[in-house]
């Protein structure tokens, strides 16, 4: 029997519903249950694919090619369960499907309304593909009280009534702020947030209370009394030094026991937290540290690189070292800022991440050159690999006009628009003037690794499958010239048309990849490329 856990948020946004949902999933897994996590997003975009990272943070990509909310990255990192397109639904996507059905005549001339048509669609997608799972955890984006989230909350209210108490539970995440002038925690915001939910017909059974200090017992009882829950169901959610502490902290406060108790399941014994204790041991007792410079264009909003930062931390866990990140705005290189170059002095590794557009590209090219010439471990991801190829074209081949057609017409288009490619046995096509949303090369694609290459040794495999998200590709026509100059094309698509990986055999560690390996890294299973990159940084640190 599949049980549903609905997770809502109140008072303010950014309280950490995604981490809370992922942590509960990890705890239920540790008790032997199977889980799947889903996210319902209230915004009208069909997906976050065309949204600026400054608006939404990073775009997470699934194996089946969905551009999804970054919280799906937390779900995968904490549980190891691969997310799919059906695990992230937005208001825009829901309405698009309903309107398309109306155009087909599916409603037989009836008036299409929010209730029941929109809410029925939400209930349908929440319950789709749930066979074989013990728990489905459904996070509702936004904050209770927002007009955008009302259809989702109404649909879940209906669904909870249909499923019954034995198969559904509501968990509400709120804020219990500390007021320094009063010298006490305030429970009123939580009371009002729950009252807002009650006004919508939803009674939460468990409250997760975000706070920066322990909640006194009398305040805990006060919250329980006013919010109509058991005192044991008021779970303090204190700030943690690492997000990977959160599952352990929630277990200590009894979250998993309260969920199981609600469903009448056994609460005896403790979950197997061995993997989490091992992870925290590596985080809190490192045997060294390395400095990694990330040269990007969205460094003012680190959520833009959420999976990347976590993957680097996972590489540190693999070697029991602390990874210190230096975020460097690539545009500073273009202004002749000496301080930018100085920030690369003494680092043990340089990473140029993915991105879009010409802004900051010249700075990224300079960072690649710095790493190549100084023999500093380098990792280029997606756009970063393309900048590495352009850098080689300009400085090794002498092609001063080397660039990408993404930036406009150029004399030497070393990177160009991808108009068609193979996905399995089918050819996918795109037009330069077509829609931007959902038209990139998205999702998992295979690549073959060259024998004797560094990347083949790193993966310990002859073929791989990694997730892509890009519209432009390295021009394979330049492969011969680049390889003559020392750059090896060590990973190619199975048909030999699309370059997937480049490296320099005479460099300590220099790899550029067209895909996004950070999306598949987990703290208990660091991605081989990030483990390899940090390993190279450790060796570099010992040489300095």
mmCIF file of N, CA, C and O in Angstrom, residues 379 381 445-450 453-468 490-491 500-501 503 509 511-521 525-533:
data_model
loop_
_atom_site.group_PDB
_atom_site.id
_atom_site.type_symbol
_atom_site.label_atom_id
_atom_site.label_comp_id
_atom_site.label_asym_id
_atom_site.label_seq_id
_atom_site.Cartn_x
_atom_site.Cartn_y
_atom_site.Cartn_z
ATOM 1 N N UNK A 379 38.891 21.601 -14.729
ATOM 2 C CA UNK A 379 37.667 20.866 -15.019
ATOM 3 C C UNK A 379 36.711 21.835 -15.720
ATOM 4 O O UNK A 379 36.296 22.834 -15.135
ATOM 5 N N UNK A 381 33.013 22.225 -17.602
ATOM 6 C CA UNK A 381 31.721 21.548 -17.694
ATOM 7 C C UNK A 381 30.837 22.272 -18.710
ATOM 8 O O UNK A 381 30.589 23.479 -18.579
ATOM 9 N N UNK A 445 22.559 10.797 -22.409
ATOM 10 C CA UNK A 445 23.069 10.337 -23.703
ATOM 11 C C UNK A 445 24.347 9.543 -23.464
ATOM 12 O O UNK A 445 25.129 9.866 -22.564
ATOM 13 N N UNK A 446 24.601 8.530 -24.297
ATOM 14 C CA UNK A 446 25.812 7.711 -24.126
ATOM 15 C C UNK A 446 27.030 8.347 -24.783
ATOM 16 O O UNK A 446 26.914 9.202 -25.662
ATOM 17 N N UNK A 447 28.204 7.909 -24.337
ATOM 18 C CA UNK A 447 29.467 8.325 -24.949
ATOM 19 C C UNK A 447 30.454 7.176 -24.833
ATOM 20 O O UNK A 447 30.426 6.417 -23.850
ATOM 21 N N UNK A 448 31.310 7.053 -25.827
ATOM 22 C CA UNK A 448 32.368 6.046 -25.818
ATOM 23 C C UNK A 448 33.684 6.709 -25.437
ATOM 24 O O UNK A 448 34.010 7.794 -25.941
ATOM 25 N N UNK A 449 34.458 6.065 -24.565
ATOM 26 C CA UNK A 449 35.697 6.629 -24.045
ATOM 27 C C UNK A 449 36.898 5.988 -24.736
ATOM 28 O O UNK A 449 36.953 4.762 -24.903
ATOM 29 N N UNK A 450 37.851 6.824 -25.115
ATOM 30 C CA UNK A 450 39.026 6.356 -25.858
ATOM 31 C C UNK A 450 39.931 5.504 -24.965
ATOM 32 O O UNK A 450 40.153 5.826 -23.788
ATOM 33 N N UNK A 453 42.921 6.740 -22.369
ATOM 34 C CA UNK A 453 42.678 8.132 -21.986
ATOM 35 C C UNK A 453 42.562 8.262 -20.469
ATOM 36 O O UNK A 453 42.285 7.293 -19.747
ATOM 37 N N UNK A 454 42.775 9.497 -19.979
ATOM 38 C CA UNK A 454 42.623 9.772 -18.551
ATOM 39 C C UNK A 454 41.179 9.551 -18.120
ATOM 40 O O UNK A 454 40.915 8.953 -17.066
ATOM 41 N N UNK A 455 40.238 9.992 -18.939
ATOM 42 C CA UNK A 455 38.840 9.897 -18.541
ATOM 43 C C UNK A 455 38.374 8.445 -18.458
ATOM 44 O O UNK A 455 37.539 8.086 -17.623
ATOM 45 N N UNK A 456 38.947 7.582 -19.309
ATOM 46 C CA UNK A 456 38.593 6.164 -19.228
ATOM 47 C C UNK A 456 39.105 5.560 -17.921
ATOM 48 O O UNK A 456 38.428 4.730 -17.296
ATOM 49 N N UNK A 457 40.285 5.994 -17.486
ATOM 50 C CA UNK A 457 40.814 5.518 -16.210
ATOM 51 C C UNK A 457 39.985 6.054 -15.041
ATOM 52 O O UNK A 457 39.737 5.340 -14.060
ATOM 53 N N UNK A 458 39.539 7.307 -15.155
ATOM 54 C CA UNK A 458 38.732 7.909 -14.089
ATOM 55 C C UNK A 458 37.416 7.163 -13.914
ATOM 56 O O UNK A 458 37.001 6.839 -12.796
ATOM 57 N N UNK A 459 36.746 6.878 -15.020
ATOM 58 C CA UNK A 459 35.468 6.170 -14.968
ATOM 59 C C UNK A 459 35.642 4.665 -14.760
ATOM 60 O O UNK A 459 34.712 3.991 -14.304
ATOM 61 N N UNK A 460 36.812 4.146 -15.137
ATOM 62 C CA UNK A 460 37.040 2.705 -15.150
ATOM 63 C C UNK A 460 35.957 2.020 -15.981
ATOM 64 O O UNK A 460 35.352 1.024 -15.579
ATOM 65 N N UNK A 461 35.700 2.589 -17.151
ATOM 66 C CA UNK A 461 34.666 2.071 -18.050
ATOM 67 C C UNK A 461 34.997 2.505 -19.467
ATOM 68 O O UNK A 461 35.712 3.492 -19.686
ATOM 69 N N UNK A 462 34.472 1.763 -20.438
ATOM 70 C CA UNK A 462 34.703 2.105 -21.842
ATOM 71 C C UNK A 462 33.563 2.929 -22.433
ATOM 72 O O UNK A 462 33.716 3.551 -23.482
ATOM 73 N N UNK A 463 32.420 2.932 -21.762
ATOM 74 C CA UNK A 463 31.285 3.749 -22.214
ATOM 75 C C UNK A 463 30.527 4.255 -20.999
ATOM 76 O O UNK A 463 30.528 3.615 -19.938
ATOM 77 N N UNK A 464 29.890 5.396 -21.148
ATOM 78 C CA UNK A 464 29.167 6.034 -20.046
ATOM 79 C C UNK A 464 27.857 6.596 -20.568
ATOM 80 O O UNK A 464 27.610 6.643 -21.770
ATOM 81 N N UNK A 465 27.030 7.069 -19.638
ATOM 82 C CA UNK A 465 25.795 7.764 -19.991
ATOM 83 C C UNK A 465 25.626 8.916 -19.007
ATOM 84 O O UNK A 465 25.587 8.705 -17.797
ATOM 85 N N UNK A 466 25.582 10.137 -19.548
ATOM 86 C CA UNK A 466 25.522 11.319 -18.695
ATOM 87 C C UNK A 466 24.437 12.275 -19.181
ATOM 88 O O UNK A 466 23.986 12.200 -20.327
ATOM 89 N N UNK A 467 24.054 13.204 -18.308
ATOM 90 C CA UNK A 467 22.952 14.123 -18.589
ATOM 91 C C UNK A 467 23.435 15.416 -19.248
ATOM 92 O O UNK A 467 24.396 16.030 -18.798
ATOM 93 N N UNK A 468 22.724 15.805 -20.281
ATOM 94 C CA UNK A 468 23.077 16.993 -21.061
ATOM 95 C C UNK A 468 22.033 18.089 -20.885
ATOM 96 O O UNK A 468 20.868 17.829 -20.608
ATOM 97 N N UNK A 490 38.745 12.547 -26.137
ATOM 98 C CA UNK A 490 38.763 11.240 -25.471
ATOM 99 C C UNK A 490 37.385 10.647 -25.241
ATOM 100 O O UNK A 490 37.260 9.513 -24.775
ATOM 101 N N UNK A 491 36.337 11.392 -25.567
ATOM 102 C CA UNK A 491 34.977 10.875 -25.455
ATOM 103 C C UNK A 491 34.136 11.377 -26.611
ATOM 104 O O UNK A 491 34.119 12.575 -26.889
ATOM 105 N N UNK A 500 32.281 14.709 -26.812
ATOM 106 C CA UNK A 500 31.734 14.719 -25.450
ATOM 107 C C UNK A 500 32.782 15.078 -24.402
ATOM 108 O O UNK A 500 32.456 15.649 -23.368
ATOM 109 N N UNK A 501 34.057 14.723 -24.655
ATOM 110 C CA UNK A 501 35.108 14.937 -23.658
ATOM 111 C C UNK A 501 36.409 15.303 -24.376
ATOM 112 O O UNK A 501 36.754 14.705 -25.400
ATOM 113 N N UNK A 503 40.689 16.355 -23.375
ATOM 114 C CA UNK A 503 41.692 16.368 -22.307
ATOM 115 C C UNK A 503 43.064 16.632 -22.913
ATOM 116 O O UNK A 503 43.251 16.544 -24.133
ATOM 117 N N UNK A 509 46.049 17.184 -14.903
ATOM 118 C CA UNK A 509 44.622 16.785 -14.904
ATOM 119 C C UNK A 509 43.839 17.890 -15.588
ATOM 120 O O UNK A 509 43.588 18.940 -15.006
ATOM 121 N N UNK A 511 40.422 18.130 -17.957
ATOM 122 C CA UNK A 511 39.302 17.449 -18.609
ATOM 123 C C UNK A 511 38.161 18.447 -18.826
ATOM 124 O O UNK A 511 37.797 19.200 -17.920
ATOM 125 N N UNK A 512 37.617 18.438 -20.034
ATOM 126 C CA UNK A 512 36.415 19.202 -20.329
ATOM 127 C C UNK A 512 35.339 18.252 -20.817
ATOM 128 O O UNK A 512 35.614 17.366 -21.633
ATOM 129 N N UNK A 513 34.123 18.403 -20.306
ATOM 130 C CA UNK A 513 33.024 17.515 -20.687
ATOM 131 C C UNK A 513 31.845 18.346 -21.163
ATOM 132 O O UNK A 513 31.596 19.443 -20.658
ATOM 133 N N UNK A 514 31.113 17.830 -22.156
ATOM 134 C CA UNK A 514 29.985 18.552 -22.714
ATOM 135 C C UNK A 514 28.724 18.397 -21.866
ATOM 136 O O UNK A 514 27.763 19.150 -22.011
ATOM 137 N N UNK A 515 28.708 17.472 -20.959
ATOM 138 C CA UNK A 515 27.528 17.170 -20.148
ATOM 139 C C UNK A 515 27.683 17.742 -18.741
ATOM 140 O O UNK A 515 28.633 18.477 -18.442
ATOM 141 N N UNK A 516 26.747 17.398 -17.868
ATOM 142 C CA UNK A 516 26.733 17.913 -16.495
ATOM 143 C C UNK A 516 26.861 16.769 -15.486
ATOM 144 O O UNK A 516 25.856 16.277 -14.951
ATOM 145 N N UNK A 517 28.086 16.345 -15.187
ATOM 146 C CA UNK A 517 28.261 15.225 -14.254
ATOM 147 C C UNK A 517 27.822 15.541 -12.833
ATOM 148 O O UNK A 517 27.508 14.631 -12.063
ATOM 149 N N UNK A 518 27.770 16.832 -12.480
ATOM 150 C CA UNK A 518 27.375 17.196 -11.117
ATOM 151 C C UNK A 518 25.960 16.733 -10.787
ATOM 152 O O UNK A 518 25.620 16.537 -9.610
ATOM 153 N N UNK A 519 25.131 16.542 -11.820
ATOM 154 C CA UNK A 519 23.735 16.174 -11.591
ATOM 155 C C UNK A 519 23.583 14.742 -11.072
ATOM 156 O O UNK A 519 22.530 14.395 -10.539
ATOM 157 N N UNK A 520 24.603 13.918 -11.215
ATOM 158 C CA UNK A 520 24.501 12.524 -10.802
ATOM 159 C C UNK A 520 25.350 12.201 -9.579
ATOM 160 O O UNK A 520 25.417 11.054 -9.155
ATOM 161 N N UNK A 521 26.004 13.208 -9.009
ATOM 162 C CA UNK A 521 26.868 12.962 -7.846
ATOM 163 C C UNK A 521 26.050 12.908 -6.561
ATOM 164 O O UNK A 521 25.056 13.618 -6.410
ATOM 165 N N UNK A 525 28.044 8.426 -2.940
ATOM 166 C CA UNK A 525 28.549 7.905 -4.203
ATOM 167 C C UNK A 525 29.055 9.075 -5.053
ATOM 168 O O UNK A 525 28.429 9.477 -6.018
ATOM 169 N N UNK A 526 30.204 9.666 -4.674
ATOM 170 C CA UNK A 526 30.731 10.816 -5.416
ATOM 171 C C UNK A 526 30.946 10.477 -6.884
ATOM 172 O O UNK A 526 31.378 9.364 -7.219
ATOM 173 N N UNK A 527 30.654 11.425 -7.752
ATOM 174 C CA UNK A 527 30.859 11.181 -9.181
ATOM 175 C C UNK A 527 32.348 10.987 -9.453
ATOM 176 O O UNK A 527 33.189 11.721 -8.911
ATOM 177 N N UNK A 528 32.713 10.019 -10.307
ATOM 178 C CA UNK A 528 34.136 9.739 -10.571
ATOM 179 C C UNK A 528 34.923 10.964 -11.024
ATOM 180 O O UNK A 528 36.083 11.129 -10.625
ATOM 181 N N UNK A 529 34.324 11.830 -11.835
ATOM 182 C CA UNK A 529 35.052 13.002 -12.311
ATOM 183 C C UNK A 529 35.345 13.988 -11.188
ATOM 184 O O UNK A 529 36.420 14.588 -11.143
ATOM 185 N N UNK A 530 34.408 14.162 -10.272
ATOM 186 C CA UNK A 530 34.646 15.077 -9.159
ATOM 187 C C UNK A 530 35.614 14.466 -8.151
ATOM 188 O O UNK A 530 36.455 15.178 -7.587
ATOM 189 N N UNK A 531 35.505 13.167 -7.941
ATOM 190 C CA UNK A 531 36.486 12.501 -7.077
ATOM 191 C C UNK A 531 37.879 12.598 -7.703
ATOM 192 O O UNK A 531 38.874 12.862 -7.009
ATOM 193 N N UNK A 532 37.965 12.423 -9.021
ATOM 194 C CA UNK A 532 39.246 12.521 -9.711
ATOM 195 C C UNK A 532 39.807 13.930 -9.685
ATOM 196 O O UNK A 532 41.017 14.131 -9.486
ATOM 197 N N UNK A 533 38.947 14.934 -9.890
ATOM 198 C CA UNK A 533 39.379 16.339 -9.892
ATOM 199 C C UNK A 533 39.914 16.736 -8.520
ATOM 200 O O UNK A 533 40.984 17.345 -8.405
#
